[in-house]
Every structure is written in structure tokens, then in C-alpha cells.
mmCIF file of C-alpha atoms and ligand atoms in Angstrom:
data_model
loop_
_atom_site.group_PDB
_atom_site.id
_atom_site.type_symbol
_atom_site.label_atom_id
_atom_site.label_comp_id
_atom_site.label_asym_id
_atom_site.label_seq_id
_atom_site.Cartn_x
_atom_site.Cartn_y
_atom_site.Cartn_z
ATOM 1 C CA MET A 380 13.943 -39.810 -13.874
ATOM 2 C CA SER A 381 12.499 -38.283 -17.073
ATOM 3 C CA SER A 382 9.125 -37.014 -15.891
ATOM 4 C CA VAL A 383 7.909 -35.186 -12.780
ATOM 5 C CA THR A 384 4.721 -33.459 -11.673
ATOM 6 C CA ILE A 385 4.846 -30.512 -9.288
ATOM 7 C CA ARG A 386 1.842 -29.198 -7.327
ATOM 8 C CA VAL A 387 1.969 -25.546 -6.218
ATOM 9 C CA PRO A 388 -0.627 -23.724 -4.118
ATOM 10 C CA ALA A 389 -2.197 -20.376 -4.961
ATOM 11 C CA THR A 390 -1.002 -17.459 -2.922
ATOM 12 C CA THR A 391 -2.332 -14.103 -1.754
ATOM 13 C CA ALA A 392 0.333 -11.451 -1.411
ATOM 14 C CA ASN A 393 0.570 -8.256 0.652
ATOM 15 C CA LEU A 394 -2.292 -9.013 3.122
ATOM 16 C CA GLY A 395 -3.000 -5.278 3.177
ATOM 17 C CA PRO A 396 0.006 -3.370 4.602
ATOM 18 C CA GLY A 397 2.675 -6.000 3.905
ATOM 19 C CA PHE A 398 3.367 -4.781 0.335
ATOM 20 C CA ASP A 399 5.870 -7.023 -1.474
ATOM 21 C CA ALA A 400 6.624 -8.821 1.855
ATOM 22 C CA PHE A 401 3.714 -10.793 3.318
ATOM 23 C CA GLY A 402 2.044 -13.756 1.634
ATOM 24 C CA CYS A 403 -0.092 -16.746 2.410
ATOM 25 C CA ALA A 404 -0.671 -20.035 0.522
ATOM 26 C CA LEU A 405 -4.287 -20.888 -0.257
ATOM 27 C CA SER A 406 -6.200 -24.042 -1.292
ATOM 28 C CA LEU A 407 -6.218 -23.741 -5.038
ATOM 29 C CA TYR A 408 -3.532 -25.563 -7.009
ATOM 30 C CA THR A 409 -1.503 -25.642 -10.236
ATOM 31 C CA ASP A 410 -0.097 -29.041 -11.262
ATOM 32 C CA VAL A 411 2.680 -28.911 -13.855
ATOM 33 C CA THR A 412 4.199 -32.026 -15.463
ATOM 34 C CA PHE A 413 7.659 -31.904 -17.027
ATOM 35 C CA GLU A 414 8.859 -34.673 -19.327
ATOM 36 C CA GLU A 415 12.244 -34.382 -20.922
ATOM 37 C CA THR A 416 12.386 -35.399 -24.617
ATOM 38 C CA ASP A 417 14.564 -35.015 -27.651
ATOM 39 C CA ALA A 418 11.903 -33.032 -29.534
ATOM 40 C CA GLY A 419 12.045 -29.348 -28.573
ATOM 41 C CA LEU A 420 9.490 -27.519 -26.454
ATOM 42 C CA GLU A 421 5.805 -28.530 -26.254
ATOM 43 C CA ILE A 422 3.428 -26.892 -23.825
ATOM 44 C CA THR A 423 -0.207 -28.071 -23.329
ATOM 45 C CA GLY A 424 -3.080 -27.466 -20.950
ATOM 46 C CA CYS A 425 -3.117 -23.648 -21.268
ATOM 47 C CA ASP A 426 -4.181 -20.941 -23.617
ATOM 48 C CA GLU A 427 -2.286 -20.873 -26.912
ATOM 49 C CA ALA A 428 -0.852 -17.477 -25.919
ATOM 50 C CA TYR A 429 1.193 -19.170 -23.155
ATOM 51 C CA THR A 430 2.645 -22.045 -25.169
ATOM 52 C CA GLY A 431 5.832 -20.265 -26.335
ATOM 53 C CA PRO A 432 9.314 -20.179 -24.754
ATOM 54 C CA ASP A 433 8.308 -17.201 -22.625
ATOM 55 C CA ASN A 434 5.981 -19.448 -20.608
ATOM 56 C CA MET A 435 6.975 -18.846 -16.963
ATOM 57 C CA ALA A 436 7.246 -22.506 -16.047
ATOM 58 C CA TYR A 437 9.684 -22.936 -18.914
ATOM 59 C CA THR A 438 11.706 -19.789 -18.216
ATOM 60 C CA ALA A 439 12.188 -20.892 -14.611
ATOM 61 C CA PHE A 440 12.983 -24.415 -15.801
ATOM 62 C CA CYS A 441 15.711 -23.020 -18.034
ATOM 63 C CA ALA A 442 17.013 -20.587 -15.363
ATOM 64 C CA VAL A 443 17.543 -23.457 -12.965
ATOM 65 C CA LEU A 444 19.336 -25.565 -15.585
ATOM 66 C CA ALA A 445 21.553 -22.546 -16.399
ATOM 67 C CA SER A 446 22.471 -22.148 -12.732
ATOM 68 C CA LEU A 447 23.423 -25.825 -12.660
ATOM 69 C CA SER A 448 25.425 -25.366 -15.887
ATOM 70 C CA GLU A 449 23.230 -28.110 -17.433
ATOM 71 C CA GLU A 450 22.071 -28.342 -21.001
ATOM 72 C CA VAL A 451 18.414 -27.639 -21.858
ATOM 73 C CA ARG A 452 16.949 -30.639 -23.741
ATOM 74 C CA GLY A 453 13.484 -30.849 -25.271
ATOM 75 C CA VAL A 454 10.697 -30.822 -22.707
ATOM 76 C CA LYS A 455 6.960 -31.484 -22.702
ATOM 77 C CA ILE A 456 5.177 -29.283 -20.163
ATOM 78 C CA HIS A 457 1.525 -29.982 -19.255
ATOM 79 C CA ILE A 458 -0.281 -27.455 -17.032
ATOM 80 C CA GLU A 459 -3.463 -28.113 -15.057
ATOM 81 C CA SER A 460 -4.409 -25.059 -13.079
ATOM 82 C CA GLN A 461 -7.248 -24.105 -10.785
ATOM 83 C CA ILE A 462 -5.695 -20.725 -10.110
ATOM 84 C CA PRO A 463 -7.395 -17.943 -12.037
ATOM 85 C CA ILE A 464 -4.913 -16.148 -14.361
ATOM 86 C CA CYS A 465 -3.969 -12.486 -13.770
ATOM 87 C CA ARG A 466 -6.331 -12.149 -10.826
ATOM 88 C CA GLY A 467 -3.946 -11.606 -7.886
ATOM 89 C CA LEU A 468 -3.840 -15.242 -6.656
ATOM 90 C CA GLY A 469 -0.261 -16.098 -7.610
ATOM 91 C CA SER A 470 -0.823 -17.857 -10.966
ATOM 92 C CA SER A 471 2.574 -16.593 -12.321
ATOM 93 C CA ALA A 472 4.444 -17.416 -9.142
ATOM 94 C CA ALA A 473 2.961 -20.947 -9.255
ATOM 95 C CA LEU A 474 4.392 -21.494 -12.741
ATOM 96 C CA LEU A 475 7.825 -20.140 -11.756
ATOM 97 C CA VAL A 476 7.955 -22.351 -8.664
ATOM 98 C CA ALA A 477 6.841 -25.410 -10.633
ATOM 99 C CA GLY A 478 9.368 -24.800 -13.334
ATOM 100 C CA ALA A 479 12.228 -24.269 -10.885
ATOM 101 C CA MET A 480 11.332 -27.331 -8.776
ATOM 102 C CA GLY A 481 10.685 -29.505 -11.844
ATOM 103 C CA ALA A 482 14.066 -28.786 -13.388
ATOM 104 C CA ASN A 483 15.873 -29.314 -10.071
ATOM 105 C CA LEU A 484 14.167 -32.678 -9.452
ATOM 106 C CA LEU A 485 14.765 -33.923 -13.018
ATOM 107 C CA ARG A 486 18.487 -33.137 -12.702
ATOM 108 C CA GLY A 487 19.380 -34.674 -9.397
ATOM 109 C CA ASN A 488 17.801 -32.316 -6.797
ATOM 110 C CA LYS A 489 21.068 -30.447 -6.269
ATOM 111 C CA LEU A 490 19.551 -27.079 -5.230
ATOM 112 C CA SER A 491 17.836 -26.280 -1.899
ATOM 113 C CA THR A 492 14.433 -24.593 -1.728
ATOM 114 C CA GLN A 493 16.295 -21.446 -0.722
ATOM 115 C CA GLY A 494 18.422 -21.735 -3.882
ATOM 116 C CA LEU A 495 15.276 -22.093 -6.029
ATOM 117 C CA LEU A 496 13.692 -19.099 -4.227
ATOM 118 C CA ASN A 497 16.862 -17.046 -5.020
ATOM 119 C CA ILE A 498 16.586 -17.885 -8.675
ATOM 120 C CA THR A 499 12.881 -17.256 -9.056
ATOM 121 C CA ASN A 500 12.998 -14.102 -6.966
ATOM 122 C CA ALA A 501 15.576 -12.682 -9.330
ATOM 123 C CA MET A 502 13.025 -13.350 -12.134
ATOM 124 C CA GLU A 503 9.891 -12.058 -10.358
ATOM 125 C CA GLY A 504 11.478 -9.109 -8.492
ATOM 126 C CA HIS A 505 9.689 -9.667 -5.163
ATOM 127 C CA PRO A 506 9.323 -12.814 -3.037
ATOM 128 C CA ASP A 507 5.891 -12.279 -1.476
ATOM 129 C CA ASN A 508 4.030 -14.845 -3.670
ATOM 130 C CA LEU A 509 7.022 -17.123 -4.276
ATOM 131 C CA ALA A 510 7.817 -17.709 -0.604
ATOM 132 C CA PRO A 511 4.412 -19.088 0.481
ATOM 133 C CA ALA A 512 4.228 -21.029 -2.826
ATOM 134 C CA PHE A 513 7.500 -22.758 -1.934
ATOM 135 C CA TYR A 514 7.027 -23.104 1.853
ATOM 136 C CA GLY A 515 3.212 -22.994 2.382
ATOM 137 C CA GLY A 516 1.466 -21.161 5.246
ATOM 138 C CA LEU A 517 1.869 -17.513 6.187
ATOM 139 C CA THR A 518 5.168 -15.962 5.357
ATOM 140 C CA ALA A 519 6.980 -12.649 5.523
ATOM 141 C CA SER A 520 10.081 -12.053 3.385
ATOM 142 C CA MET A 521 12.728 -9.418 3.048
ATOM 143 C CA VAL A 522 15.366 -9.003 0.356
ATOM 144 C CA ASP A 523 18.800 -8.464 1.816
ATOM 145 C CA ASN A 524 21.835 -7.876 -0.403
ATOM 146 C CA GLY A 525 19.666 -9.027 -3.297
ATOM 147 C CA LEU A 526 18.674 -12.285 -1.695
ATOM 148 C CA PRO A 527 15.278 -13.241 -0.224
ATOM 149 C CA VAL A 528 15.028 -14.197 3.405
ATOM 150 C CA THR A 529 11.730 -15.789 4.490
ATOM 151 C CA VAL A 530 10.167 -16.703 7.800
ATOM 152 C CA ASN A 531 6.912 -18.508 8.523
ATOM 153 C CA PHE A 532 4.443 -17.071 11.044
ATOM 154 C CA PRO A 533 1.883 -19.029 13.084
ATOM 155 C CA LEU A 534 -1.747 -18.724 12.128
ATOM 156 C CA HIS A 535 -4.862 -19.230 14.266
ATOM 157 C CA PRO A 536 -6.878 -22.250 12.984
ATOM 158 C CA ASP A 537 -10.269 -20.486 12.969
ATOM 159 C CA TRP A 538 -9.694 -18.091 10.043
ATOM 160 C CA GLU A 539 -11.680 -18.529 6.880
ATOM 161 C CA PHE A 540 -10.721 -16.879 3.613
ATOM 162 C CA LEU A 541 -13.186 -15.768 0.976
ATOM 163 C CA ALA A 542 -11.659 -14.689 -2.334
ATOM 164 C CA LEU A 543 -13.931 -12.454 -4.370
ATOM 165 C CA VAL A 544 -12.763 -13.041 -7.977
ATOM 166 C CA PRO A 545 -14.128 -10.750 -10.701
ATOM 167 C CA ASP A 546 -14.742 -11.592 -14.353
ATOM 168 C CA PHE A 547 -12.002 -9.166 -15.487
ATOM 169 C CA ASN A 548 -8.257 -9.410 -15.068
ATOM 170 C CA LEU A 549 -5.615 -6.882 -14.038
ATOM 171 C CA PRO A 550 -2.057 -7.408 -15.262
ATOM 172 C CA THR A 551 0.439 -6.857 -12.409
ATOM 173 C CA PRO A 552 2.656 -4.456 -14.430
ATOM 174 C CA LEU A 553 -0.377 -2.164 -14.890
ATOM 175 C CA ALA A 554 -1.229 -2.414 -11.195
ATOM 176 C CA ARG A 555 2.360 -1.534 -10.267
ATOM 177 C CA SER A 556 2.582 1.344 -12.805
ATOM 178 C CA VAL A 557 0.030 3.378 -10.907
ATOM 179 C CA LEU A 558 2.061 3.335 -7.621
ATOM 180 C CA PRO A 559 4.124 6.376 -6.653
ATOM 181 C CA THR A 560 7.904 5.857 -6.422
ATOM 182 C CA GLU A 561 8.092 7.915 -3.226
ATOM 183 C CA ILE A 562 5.728 8.110 -0.278
ATOM 184 C CA PRO A 563 5.386 10.400 2.768
ATOM 185 C CA ARG A 564 7.170 9.189 5.949
ATOM 186 C CA SER A 565 3.816 9.099 7.694
ATOM 187 C CA ASP A 566 2.559 6.519 5.228
ATOM 188 C CA ALA A 567 5.687 4.348 5.679
ATOM 189 C CA VAL A 568 5.224 4.484 9.493
ATOM 190 C CA TYR A 569 1.520 3.643 9.064
ATOM 191 C CA ASN A 570 2.317 0.525 7.029
ATOM 192 C CA ILE A 571 5.112 -0.695 9.315
ATOM 193 C CA ALA A 572 2.861 -0.468 12.352
ATOM 194 C CA HIS A 573 -0.184 -1.960 10.675
ATOM 195 C CA GLY A 574 1.852 -4.744 9.139
ATOM 196 C CA ALA A 575 3.236 -5.887 12.509
ATOM 197 C CA MET A 576 -0.322 -5.886 13.919
ATOM 198 C CA VAL A 577 -1.658 -7.933 10.978
ATOM 199 C CA LEU A 578 0.761 -10.754 11.702
ATOM 200 C CA LYS A 579 -0.067 -10.776 15.421
ATOM 201 C CA ALA A 580 -3.804 -10.631 14.775
ATOM 202 C CA LEU A 581 -3.549 -13.583 12.361
ATOM 203 C CA GLU A 582 -1.647 -15.515 14.991
ATOM 204 C CA LEU A 583 -4.052 -14.689 17.823
ATOM 205 C CA GLY A 584 -7.298 -15.071 15.844
ATOM 206 C CA ASP A 585 -8.247 -11.518 16.876
ATOM 207 C CA GLU A 586 -10.803 -10.416 14.276
ATOM 208 C CA LYS A 587 -11.193 -6.826 15.549
ATOM 209 C CA LEU A 588 -7.465 -6.282 15.579
ATOM 210 C CA LEU A 589 -7.137 -7.758 12.117
ATOM 211 C CA ARG A 590 -9.953 -5.632 10.774
ATOM 212 C CA ASN A 591 -8.263 -2.475 12.096
ATOM 213 C CA ALA A 592 -4.734 -3.494 11.145
ATOM 214 C CA MET A 593 -5.463 -4.705 7.617
ATOM 215 C CA GLN A 594 -5.297 -1.182 6.152
ATOM 216 C CA ASP A 595 -2.675 0.160 3.845
ATOM 217 C CA ARG A 596 -1.308 3.405 2.403
ATOM 218 C CA LEU A 597 1.246 2.080 -0.067
ATOM 219 C CA HIS A 598 -0.851 0.504 -2.838
ATOM 220 C CA GLN A 599 -4.517 -0.174 -2.353
ATOM 221 C CA GLY A 600 -5.625 3.446 -2.516
ATOM 222 C CA TYR A 601 -3.771 3.942 -5.789
ATOM 223 C CA ARG A 602 -4.991 0.699 -7.336
ATOM 224 C CA LYS A 603 -8.664 0.850 -6.460
ATOM 225 C CA LYS A 604 -9.419 3.054 -9.471
ATOM 226 C CA LEU A 605 -8.437 0.044 -11.659
ATOM 227 C CA ILE A 606 -11.048 -2.110 -9.876
ATOM 228 C CA PRO A 607 -14.668 -1.249 -10.500
ATOM 229 C CA ASP A 608 -16.830 -1.928 -7.393
ATOM 230 C CA PHE A 609 -13.818 -1.723 -4.976
ATOM 231 C CA ASP A 610 -15.352 1.010 -2.766
ATOM 232 C CA ALA A 611 -18.785 -0.551 -2.722
ATOM 233 C CA ILE A 612 -17.453 -3.975 -1.812
ATOM 234 C CA GLN A 613 -15.119 -2.548 0.851
ATOM 235 C CA ALA A 614 -18.092 -0.695 2.418
ATOM 236 C CA LEU A 615 -20.146 -3.887 2.380
ATOM 237 C CA ILE A 616 -17.409 -5.982 3.977
ATOM 238 C CA ARG A 617 -16.878 -3.365 6.707
ATOM 239 C CA THR A 618 -20.504 -3.838 7.791
ATOM 240 C CA THR A 619 -19.890 -7.600 8.256
ATOM 241 C CA GLY A 620 -16.967 -7.279 10.648
ATOM 242 C CA ALA A 621 -14.569 -9.206 8.406
ATOM 243 C CA ALA A 622 -11.048 -7.998 7.528
ATOM 244 C CA PHE A 623 -10.632 -6.957 3.922
ATOM 245 C CA CYS A 624 -7.746 -6.360 1.489
ATOM 246 C CA LEU A 625 -6.692 -6.479 -2.137
ATOM 247 C CA SER A 626 -5.311 -9.931 -2.967
ATOM 248 C CA GLY A 627 -1.794 -9.222 -4.345
ATOM 249 C CA ALA A 628 -1.980 -6.633 -7.090
ATOM 250 C CA GLY A 629 -5.670 -7.404 -7.558
ATOM 251 C CA PRO A 630 -8.274 -7.423 -8.882
ATOM 252 C CA THR A 631 -9.348 -10.255 -6.509
ATOM 253 C CA LEU A 632 -10.537 -8.955 -3.131
ATOM 254 C CA LEU A 633 -9.916 -11.009 -0.013
ATOM 255 C CA CYS A 634 -12.090 -11.279 3.151
ATOM 256 C CA ILE A 635 -10.677 -12.916 6.262
ATOM 257 C CA THR A 636 -13.258 -13.877 8.826
ATOM 258 C CA GLN A 637 -14.308 -16.323 11.515
ATOM 259 C CA ASP A 638 -18.023 -16.006 10.559
ATOM 260 C CA PRO A 639 -19.106 -19.195 8.735
ATOM 261 C CA GLY A 640 -22.172 -17.277 7.498
ATOM 262 C CA LEU A 641 -20.181 -14.652 5.567
ATOM 263 C CA GLU A 642 -20.271 -16.501 2.250
ATOM 264 C CA GLU A 643 -24.035 -16.738 2.309
ATOM 265 C CA LYS A 644 -24.370 -13.028 3.206
ATOM 266 C CA LEU A 645 -22.093 -11.978 0.360
ATOM 267 C CA THR A 646 -23.773 -14.344 -2.110
ATOM 268 C CA GLU A 647 -27.006 -12.512 -1.428
ATOM 269 C CA LYS A 648 -25.720 -8.936 -1.174
ATOM 270 C CA LEU A 649 -22.765 -8.696 -3.620
ATOM 271 C CA PRO A 650 -24.761 -8.893 -6.907
ATOM 272 C CA LYS A 651 -26.926 -6.000 -5.698
ATOM 273 C CA ILE A 652 -24.020 -3.566 -5.332
ATOM 274 C CA THR A 653 -21.636 -4.582 -8.145
ATOM 275 C CA THR A 654 -21.383 -3.917 -11.860
ATOM 276 C CA ALA A 655 -19.019 -6.831 -12.700
ATOM 277 C CA HIS A 656 -19.657 -10.476 -11.865
ATOM 278 C CA TRP A 657 -17.739 -11.614 -8.795
ATOM 279 C CA ASP A 658 -17.203 -15.314 -7.957
ATOM 280 C CA ILE A 659 -17.000 -16.034 -4.220
ATOM 281 C CA LEU A 660 -14.385 -18.756 -3.472
ATOM 282 C CA PRO A 661 -14.219 -20.167 0.081
ATOM 283 C CA LEU A 662 -10.572 -21.102 0.641
ATOM 284 C CA HIS A 663 -8.405 -22.276 3.508
ATOM 285 C CA ILE A 664 -4.751 -21.764 4.275
ATOM 286 C CA GLU A 665 -2.516 -24.398 2.669
ATOM 287 C CA PHE A 666 0.308 -25.307 4.983
ATOM 288 C CA GLN A 667 2.092 -27.548 2.441
ATOM 289 C CA GLY A 668 4.253 -25.728 -0.039
ATOM 290 C CA ALA A 669 5.130 -26.889 -3.559
ATOM 291 C CA HIS A 670 5.856 -30.571 -3.784
ATOM 292 C CA ARG A 671 6.116 -33.511 -6.103
ATOM 293 C CA VAL A 672 2.901 -35.483 -6.691
HETATM 294 N N1 HSE B 1389 3.352 -7.523 -4.077
HETATM 295 C C1 HSE B 1389 2.985 -7.624 -5.456
HETATM 296 C C2 HSE B 1389 2.202 -6.365 -5.841
HETATM 297 C C3 HSE B 1389 2.183 -8.826 -5.702
HETATM 298 O O1 HSE B 1389 1.350 -6.007 -5.034
HETATM 299 O O2 HSE B 1389 2.428 -5.773 -6.909
HETATM 300 C C4 HSE B 1389 1.834 -9.093 -7.181
HETATM 301 O O3 HSE B 1389 2.896 -9.743 -7.783
#
């Protein structure tokens, strides 16, 4: 085999209190094709700024070959992505996952998904986007002795997800730089309790429980100053009864609801209270993780 295309879903990490641990795969996709050649590296389908050897699909591709003690040959990489870049919907994780899976498939499929998760987690530093990108669905992950351990959780079929995606981006390193390195014990307890309730509410389809549980004291309060309109949008969503959180490190905001009319309400009301332009993307959970197409 000299060519392979990998499809990876978008992901939303944290889900409020599950900072660096919870994640969910969503119905936007990145397709990456890898074709081995004898002519160096060529990357197409993305902005010129991402066509060098630091492209994440390529770095993960090389990391997997290194772990297999295999030589890196030339490779053509073509990226077709629906996932908005630097918006908190897992665009970087999708490239890492595609690169890892592409290299593994091209060289005999010797590593397990867990092995690929180990390699990419060492690159990314946290598994919350990577795990649902690999496995699909709703996941929680922990890192134990340096290695990620992931479990899937059940999810009620009635949930609808609306991603509110602004016309500005927020680099994850900046969004992490504003977080404190230490937090009060009361905030840690708050997030542990709320996190457990979020998983149960998502399983049961209990909108009131989810709305109350989907609150956080580890990151959202520190990050909201980087996101114009955060408070106004949060106040608006609270009036609708939907659950609300920052998607990953932001700036995308996520509403989880069972109200099919929420998109229409937000389409009418959002422009009246915001300064930036926010696209409203209706999404559903993607239960299929990264795979060859
Ligand atoms: N858990 C990560 C964060 C997700 O919130 O910073 C972004 O990679």
C-alpha cells in the first residue's frame, strides 16, 4: 500500500468541568491523504503557513515511524478539513490522529489504537481531544504513569449540539497561559462533583441536571476575558434552558439541548447581543472514530 486516506471527526473537549479529561466526537471531519513517494515532503489543501515539516499530521506521521524504527521516506499529504482552525473543535488533534493512523496503516498496521493514542498524547500533552477523535462518542480519559487510559460513556440519543463559532481564533497556548497553576481545594471539589454529574446527565438525557452540572471553576472563568461576548451569550443561553460550555480551549461556545427550536431562537437573538460574528453550527455526536476511507 502506498496511499491511504484517514477521516477524523471534530471533537469538543472539557464539556465544562471535565478539564483535560472529557471529550466528545462531533459531525465535522478532516480527511487526510498520505502517499509515500521518493520526492521529499509535499503538503497541499491547507494554508501555506501549515505546509512545512512542523505540520501536525506530518509530525505525528514521523513519530509513529520512529516508534516502529522505520525510515521516513518522501510523502505527499493532502488535507481536506471542515473543522475550523484554532477554534476549540479539535483541528490539531484531528491532524495528529490522521498522521499517526496514516503512518501505521502504510507500514503494516503494527500498532494498536491505544499505541497510537500513547504516541500522540505524548505530543499533545492531554488526551481529551485525541481520545474521542480515535474512538468516537463520549469519552473520559486519565493519564496514569504517563500513559492515557480512556473509557467511553453512554449518551442519550436526544441531545443536539449547537457550536457557536466566532470569526476570531484563540490559540490554545494563549488560552492555557491564563490559567492558574494552583487552585483552591473547594474549586477542585466543585469540578469533581460537577464532572461526575455531567456524565450521568448526558447518559440520562436530563437537561436540567446537565444545565446545572455543566459549570466549571478550573478554566472557563479565567478564559472568558479572551472571548468577547462570552458573558452576553452565556446569559442568553441560560434563558433558553440549554446547557452551555466553552468548547475545548475556546473560542467556540457549545450549547447542548433537546429543543429543536434553539437554533432558530439563537439565529434571531445572537446578532443583537454580540460584537463579533458567530456562526451557528448544528452538530450531532459522531460515534465512529478515526478510520480509513
Ligand atoms: N483541555 C484542553 C484545554 C483542550 O482546555 O486547554 C484544548 O486542547
